[in-house]
């Protein structure tokens, strides 16, 4: 197939900048050549629109060209088959058969494309007819006519067997029982050999948050592609559910499990029996979510394909036609051309497959990809708390005892294996195992030094299994059993049906033996008899998961949200990965609530391998992608990609150089060297000098000033010192002071007041010239918040936010990189990774200010280490080439004063 060339003009909503044209051309060619692209476009340069117009222009051109090529090949092969080239009969017959098979494939692919086009055209025509005639939509009233025969057969068998002795189970309780599990291989996949139509070529667009995805959808609606490209937005049940009963649960875990419970109830069709002497009449009554009717959901899916809609519009439409937007979107994936979804849905294989996302031959675009490696690691790192382990053990033990006579021997065997594994982890965290005994000599910290200290140790997967005596378990079959039997969901329903296995009780004395208290807890739970709830009793609302910040030692009773066995299943699944790719981190705290076991993924490329190998092309894009080598080496090449497939593109900023003023400052107003290393940043002299810098800066900078500090603890220390020393009073004379809240629900209020103060003080003569906001690097305001125009005329970066070098997880990660990756510029890969963590956080924070072409701002980098060449080169290129290195504060102050006086003069003209 001939390679397509990018068009001279892209269908942009307005006249594009040159850098946007270059971005779209490079994107077009990368997709056409089936390459892996690393694209960097600074915030404010229209990256989202460039991605939309470049990718969808290629998709439209590729589809047209591909269809024309198929038609040409079909016609050409038909003519070739009719020709006789004079070869001997055997060669001719073989060649003819190959050509016929090839022709059949071409014809089949062309037929699928034409059929899909005809279907979409018919849907559009039907929609137009409905709009013109103003005829109300006719709902399909057909109910599902099929019944799960296996479920019914098992329910009948269990009812009959229960009459022979023991307690008669209610219809609701019958649904809690596990199906017979004859073997792990018996069922297999019934559809393995069936060929499925994968639909059309798709572009999967991923971003970090639902709000970013909604913004992307709105950008698509602004372009010409909003009229003819089929776009579907995927989101969580929490965002798309229209069932008010489920939405009231609030917690995502409870929403997911309640939704699945309702579906299982509908599928099983609870049986109601009426006995009359020797005869028995059975009446099946349908249950389930009223919004999950298959015909209505498919109808909603068709409507979603006809018009580009964001999540809010999908919810409105679903509520209007009484259909589920969550499942409507999943039904529509097959026919969609652009699928918009969150990171986690694509990166987690289980979630990806459950949603019906197929990578083979399609395109993946990951936006806001600057933290992609960390995101992959976090998605596949699993932590299980001591409380979750105890809760799962108690629930599963009671479940096993109650239904012991009704469960098959193989079910009981697997349940006991799960209990054995859970009990091994409880012993590990309680000091009763071989691995726990080794913590005393090999732990990273000792509890004897402080009452709040914890012990941590990292194990390889094989050593962890060996030391916990669980290496004799077949973890693969155990995970397979949990998935096929759906025991985690059954256990959740069981815990809702019976009280007594949900609560986790108080810890009496933190200093008491964890081993003895755990044993007594399990003994107490084992002795309890399940008490059935009243039939009409509602599920208790979830308690708040957020504890008071100022009461970290409060040992309140915790209610387990959902089935804790689900988290343990994820931990089991993580242990199945290559042993070299991960480690197990055991944290034994001074109290139960502080103890946990965690699977730590060290090699994110292992989980990105399928994306790289199966997709036609993968694009990772962001405002700051430096260092690019990290994505090239640790993501693409480590995932098995050929180096020739990787294409890198970086463009400048649309903001001219004279509109930014980046300054790297070595000394403060009294010639104190600005050294905010961990050893010196708490020095009162250093804090006093920082106060002087901020006071002087606020006198010349109009509007908003955002000051980023390395951590919440250091922000608290700085603010307390400034309050006691009078700096806050001096700052308040010029700007109203705000602080980043620790609680997410307070963020909007703080930002609103911050912006309101800036707007109100811009036109009065009170002496206050705006706002000062103390923020935290890596916090809620360092990403995704736009401080454009007067909201951010200066960004102050205090120190270099290097992560804690004493973190055992960080040490293990660095050792892993040193072992498996080559040195970069003579430095070990682990050291390079450590520095990159710091500067990626810096670049994200300082990028909050410049948001569009006419914006301007200053950037003040406070630390003598910023004047090093390596530090300057680690900054984005559009900033690094304009950095002013100032040893004396007077020089820096002069630059700031002139910069803002010039901007004020230009504004007045």
mmCIF file of C-alpha atoms in Angstrom, residues 266-473:
data_model
loop_
_atom_site.group_PDB
_atom_site.id
_atom_site.type_symbol
_atom_site.label_atom_id
_atom_site.label_comp_id
_atom_site.label_asym_id
_atom_site.label_seq_id
_atom_site.Cartn_x
_atom_site.Cartn_y
_atom_site.Cartn_z
ATOM 1 C CA UNK A 266 -31.692 -10.420 36.926
ATOM 2 C CA UNK A 267 -29.781 -13.241 35.282
ATOM 3 C CA UNK A 268 -30.567 -15.756 38.021
ATOM 4 C CA UNK A 269 -34.242 -14.800 38.328
ATOM 5 C CA UNK A 270 -34.914 -15.558 41.972
ATOM 6 C CA UNK A 271 -37.309 -18.465 42.355
ATOM 7 C CA UNK A 272 -40.383 -18.260 44.501
ATOM 8 C CA UNK A 273 -41.896 -21.607 45.476
ATOM 9 C CA UNK A 274 -45.430 -22.365 46.597
ATOM 10 C CA UNK A 275 -45.899 -25.874 48.035
ATOM 11 C CA UNK A 276 -49.233 -27.608 47.950
ATOM 12 C CA UNK A 277 -49.139 -31.138 49.338
ATOM 13 C CA UNK A 278 -46.949 -33.252 47.067
ATOM 14 C CA UNK A 279 -46.931 -30.743 44.226
ATOM 15 C CA UNK A 280 -44.748 -27.656 43.890
ATOM 16 C CA UNK A 281 -45.444 -24.623 41.736
ATOM 17 C CA UNK A 282 -42.599 -22.268 40.857
ATOM 18 C CA UNK A 283 -42.961 -18.738 39.746
ATOM 19 C CA UNK A 284 -39.969 -16.832 38.443
ATOM 20 C CA UNK A 285 -39.908 -13.122 39.160
ATOM 21 C CA UNK A 286 -37.484 -10.837 37.346
ATOM 22 C CA UNK A 287 -35.179 -8.610 39.363
ATOM 23 C CA UNK A 288 -32.284 -6.316 38.504
ATOM 24 C CA UNK A 289 -31.577 -2.742 37.457
ATOM 25 C CA UNK A 290 -34.488 -1.199 35.506
ATOM 26 C CA UNK A 291 -32.004 0.779 33.388
ATOM 27 C CA UNK A 292 -30.214 -2.349 32.178
ATOM 28 C CA UNK A 293 -32.619 -3.677 29.545
ATOM 29 C CA UNK A 294 -30.589 -5.018 26.638
ATOM 30 C CA UNK A 295 -32.742 -3.548 23.867
ATOM 31 C CA UNK A 296 -32.835 -0.115 25.510
ATOM 32 C CA UNK A 297 -29.077 -0.129 26.123
ATOM 33 C CA UNK A 298 -28.389 -1.012 22.467
ATOM 34 C CA UNK A 299 -30.722 1.767 21.390
ATOM 35 C CA UNK A 300 -28.812 4.203 23.603
ATOM 36 C CA UNK A 301 -25.521 2.964 22.113
ATOM 37 C CA UNK A 302 -26.793 3.797 18.613
ATOM 38 C CA UNK A 303 -27.780 7.296 19.708
ATOM 39 C CA UNK A 304 -24.394 7.886 21.327
ATOM 40 C CA UNK A 305 -22.693 7.039 18.034
ATOM 41 C CA UNK A 306 -24.754 9.589 16.095
ATOM 42 C CA UNK A 307 -23.657 12.623 18.089
ATOM 43 C CA UNK A 308 -20.502 13.493 20.024
ATOM 44 C CA UNK A 309 -21.437 13.760 23.700
ATOM 45 C CA UNK A 310 -19.460 14.260 26.877
ATOM 46 C CA UNK A 311 -20.206 12.394 30.127
ATOM 47 C CA UNK A 312 -22.743 14.916 31.400
ATOM 48 C CA UNK A 313 -24.695 14.779 28.138
ATOM 49 C CA UNK A 314 -24.574 10.967 28.174
ATOM 50 C CA UNK A 315 -26.069 10.909 31.676
ATOM 51 C CA UNK A 316 -28.857 13.300 30.664
ATOM 52 C CA UNK A 317 -29.699 11.203 27.617
ATOM 53 C CA UNK A 318 -29.604 7.953 29.600
ATOM 54 C CA UNK A 319 -31.940 9.363 32.245
ATOM 55 C CA UNK A 320 -34.300 10.629 29.564
ATOM 56 C CA UNK A 321 -34.715 7.295 27.774
ATOM 57 C CA UNK A 322 -34.384 5.139 30.925
ATOM 58 C CA UNK A 323 -31.222 3.377 29.821
ATOM 59 C CA UNK A 324 -27.733 2.837 31.269
ATOM 60 C CA UNK A 325 -25.012 5.126 29.786
ATOM 61 C CA UNK A 326 -22.245 2.985 31.309
ATOM 62 C CA UNK A 327 -23.213 -0.142 29.377
ATOM 63 C CA UNK A 328 -24.493 1.861 26.416
ATOM 64 C CA UNK A 329 -20.971 3.231 25.911
ATOM 65 C CA UNK A 330 -19.487 -0.264 26.150
ATOM 66 C CA UNK A 331 -21.926 -1.602 23.547
ATOM 67 C CA UNK A 332 -20.946 1.270 21.241
ATOM 68 C CA UNK A 333 -17.190 0.616 21.345
ATOM 69 C CA UNK A 334 -17.301 -1.807 18.406
ATOM 70 C CA UNK A 335 -18.618 0.797 15.950
ATOM 71 C CA UNK A 336 -16.787 3.818 17.420
ATOM 72 C CA UNK A 337 -13.845 5.429 15.638
ATOM 73 C CA UNK A 338 -12.571 7.504 18.569
ATOM 74 C CA UNK A 339 -12.824 6.035 22.069
ATOM 75 C CA UNK A 340 -12.050 8.407 24.940
ATOM 76 C CA UNK A 341 -11.144 6.705 28.226
ATOM 77 C CA UNK A 342 -9.130 7.129 31.460
ATOM 78 C CA UNK A 343 -5.558 5.855 31.881
ATOM 79 C CA UNK A 344 -6.393 2.967 34.170
ATOM 80 C CA UNK A 345 -8.979 1.439 31.845
ATOM 81 C CA UNK A 346 -6.400 1.021 29.090
ATOM 82 C CA UNK A 347 -3.332 0.219 31.181
ATOM 83 C CA UNK A 348 -4.897 -2.544 33.300
ATOM 84 C CA UNK A 349 -5.307 -5.669 31.182
ATOM 85 C CA UNK A 350 -8.230 -7.094 33.146
ATOM 86 C CA UNK A 351 -10.190 -3.852 32.972
ATOM 87 C CA UNK A 352 -9.303 -3.422 29.317
ATOM 88 C CA UNK A 353 -10.604 -6.856 28.376
ATOM 89 C CA UNK A 354 -13.730 -6.487 30.521
ATOM 90 C CA UNK A 355 -14.614 -3.299 28.622
ATOM 91 C CA UNK A 356 -14.127 -4.971 25.245
ATOM 92 C CA UNK A 357 -11.131 -2.839 24.253
ATOM 93 C CA UNK A 358 -9.105 -4.551 21.533
ATOM 94 C CA UNK A 359 -5.647 -3.212 20.796
ATOM 95 C CA UNK A 360 -4.668 -5.196 17.706
ATOM 96 C CA UNK A 361 -4.212 -2.944 14.702
ATOM 97 C CA UNK A 362 -5.581 0.143 16.456
ATOM 98 C CA UNK A 363 -4.003 3.405 17.615
ATOM 99 C CA UNK A 364 -3.426 4.515 21.217
ATOM 100 C CA UNK A 365 -2.830 8.157 22.158
ATOM 101 C CA UNK A 366 -1.890 8.868 25.771
ATOM 102 C CA UNK A 367 -2.190 12.558 26.633
ATOM 103 C CA UNK A 368 -0.714 14.129 29.780
ATOM 104 C CA UNK A 369 1.807 11.287 29.651
ATOM 105 C CA UNK A 370 4.550 12.929 31.703
ATOM 106 C CA UNK A 371 3.821 10.537 34.611
ATOM 107 C CA UNK A 372 2.925 7.503 32.502
ATOM 108 C CA UNK A 373 5.651 5.263 33.919
ATOM 109 C CA UNK A 374 4.634 6.065 37.495
ATOM 110 C CA UNK A 375 0.967 5.586 36.581
ATOM 111 C CA UNK A 376 1.585 2.096 35.176
ATOM 112 C CA UNK A 377 3.532 1.171 38.309
ATOM 113 C CA UNK A 378 0.763 2.467 40.572
ATOM 114 C CA UNK A 379 -1.991 0.711 38.616
ATOM 115 C CA UNK A 380 -0.256 -2.647 39.000
ATOM 116 C CA UNK A 381 1.083 -2.160 42.518
ATOM 117 C CA UNK A 382 -1.305 -3.623 45.080
ATOM 118 C CA UNK A 383 -1.440 -2.963 48.810
ATOM 119 C CA UNK A 384 -3.439 -5.090 51.275
ATOM 120 C CA UNK A 385 -3.932 -3.879 54.833
ATOM 121 C CA UNK A 386 -4.037 -6.008 57.966
ATOM 122 C CA UNK A 387 -7.688 -5.048 58.440
ATOM 123 C CA UNK A 388 -8.611 -6.202 54.951
ATOM 124 C CA UNK A 389 -6.931 -9.534 55.587
ATOM 125 C CA UNK A 390 -8.764 -10.039 58.875
ATOM 126 C CA UNK A 391 -12.062 -8.986 57.342
ATOM 127 C CA UNK A 392 -11.691 -11.338 54.373
ATOM 128 C CA UNK A 393 -10.672 -14.217 56.654
ATOM 129 C CA UNK A 394 -13.660 -13.664 58.933
ATOM 130 C CA UNK A 395 -16.154 -13.383 56.058
ATOM 131 C CA UNK A 396 -14.816 -16.381 54.157
ATOM 132 C CA UNK A 397 -14.653 -18.524 57.313
ATOM 133 C CA UNK A 398 -18.282 -17.840 58.165
ATOM 134 C CA UNK A 399 -19.327 -18.405 54.551
ATOM 135 C CA UNK A 400 -17.545 -21.760 54.512
ATOM 136 C CA UNK A 401 -19.120 -22.892 57.788
ATOM 137 C CA UNK A 402 -22.648 -21.888 56.832
ATOM 138 C CA UNK A 403 -22.651 -23.631 53.440
ATOM 139 C CA UNK A 404 -20.187 -26.418 54.173
ATOM 140 C CA UNK A 405 -22.762 -29.177 53.575
ATOM 141 C CA UNK A 406 -23.970 -27.636 50.326
ATOM 142 C CA UNK A 407 -20.649 -26.848 48.640
ATOM 143 C CA UNK A 408 -18.853 -29.364 46.463
ATOM 144 C CA UNK A 409 -15.564 -30.834 47.753
ATOM 145 C CA UNK A 410 -13.572 -28.924 45.135
ATOM 146 C CA UNK A 411 -15.175 -25.631 46.163
ATOM 147 C CA UNK A 412 -14.326 -26.325 49.782
ATOM 148 C CA UNK A 413 -10.752 -27.218 48.835
ATOM 149 C CA UNK A 414 -10.208 -23.934 47.028
ATOM 150 C CA UNK A 415 -11.846 -21.925 49.805
ATOM 151 C CA UNK A 416 -9.506 -23.523 52.334
ATOM 152 C CA UNK A 417 -6.521 -22.729 50.123
ATOM 153 C CA UNK A 418 -7.590 -19.086 50.013
ATOM 154 C CA UNK A 419 -7.990 -19.074 53.788
ATOM 155 C CA UNK A 420 -4.542 -20.648 54.162
ATOM 156 C CA UNK A 421 -2.983 -17.890 52.031
ATOM 157 C CA UNK A 422 -4.799 -15.112 53.935
ATOM 158 C CA UNK A 423 -3.822 -16.633 57.265
ATOM 159 C CA UNK A 424 -0.184 -16.782 56.141
ATOM 160 C CA UNK A 425 -0.239 -13.024 55.457
ATOM 161 C CA UNK A 426 -1.889 -12.304 58.811
ATOM 162 C CA UNK A 427 0.859 -14.298 60.550
ATOM 163 C CA UNK A 428 3.456 -12.396 58.547
ATOM 164 C CA UNK A 429 2.115 -9.038 59.747
ATOM 165 C CA UNK A 430 1.696 -10.376 63.287
ATOM 166 C CA UNK A 431 5.240 -11.682 63.714
ATOM 167 C CA UNK A 432 4.391 -15.357 63.545
ATOM 168 C CA UNK A 433 6.118 -16.440 60.351
ATOM 169 C CA UNK A 434 9.629 -17.092 59.150
ATOM 170 C CA UNK A 435 9.569 -13.918 57.038
ATOM 171 C CA UNK A 436 8.344 -11.864 59.977
ATOM 172 C CA UNK A 437 11.123 -13.177 62.206
ATOM 173 C CA UNK A 438 13.672 -11.985 59.674
ATOM 174 C CA UNK A 439 12.381 -8.438 59.967
ATOM 175 C CA UNK A 440 14.193 -7.923 63.238
ATOM 176 C CA UNK A 441 17.638 -8.104 61.678
ATOM 177 C CA UNK A 442 16.909 -6.987 58.115
ATOM 178 C CA UNK A 443 14.252 -4.317 58.568
ATOM 179 C CA UNK A 444 14.835 -0.806 57.283
ATOM 180 C CA UNK A 445 13.771 0.720 60.593
ATOM 181 C CA UNK A 446 13.342 -0.457 64.143
ATOM 182 C CA UNK A 447 10.232 0.091 66.248
ATOM 183 C CA UNK A 448 12.320 0.467 69.379
ATOM 184 C CA UNK A 449 13.458 3.913 68.388
ATOM 185 C CA UNK A 450 9.936 5.321 68.477
ATOM 186 C CA UNK A 451 6.506 4.203 69.506
ATOM 187 C CA UNK A 452 5.261 5.120 66.044
ATOM 188 C CA UNK A 453 8.096 3.484 64.111
ATOM 189 C CA UNK A 454 7.443 0.661 61.681
ATOM 190 C CA UNK A 455 9.490 -2.163 60.265
ATOM 191 C CA UNK A 456 9.754 -2.594 56.509
ATOM 192 C CA UNK A 457 11.434 -5.219 54.404
ATOM 193 C CA UNK A 458 11.431 -6.026 50.707
ATOM 194 C CA UNK A 459 11.312 -9.591 49.393
ATOM 195 C CA UNK A 460 11.565 -11.069 45.956
ATOM 196 C CA UNK A 461 8.341 -12.853 45.044
ATOM 197 C CA UNK A 462 9.914 -16.290 45.259
ATOM 198 C CA UNK A 463 11.446 -15.625 48.701
ATOM 199 C CA UNK A 464 8.184 -14.149 49.944
ATOM 200 C CA UNK A 465 6.240 -17.265 48.915
ATOM 201 C CA UNK A 466 8.882 -19.535 50.381
ATOM 202 C CA UNK A 467 9.108 -17.737 53.731
ATOM 203 C CA UNK A 468 5.316 -17.589 54.132
ATOM 204 C CA UNK A 469 5.055 -21.318 53.237
ATOM 205 C CA UNK A 470 2.650 -20.554 50.387
ATOM 206 C CA UNK A 471 4.970 -21.676 47.581
ATOM 207 C CA UNK A 472 3.178 -25.019 47.479
ATOM 208 C CA UNK A 473 -0.043 -23.332 46.328
#
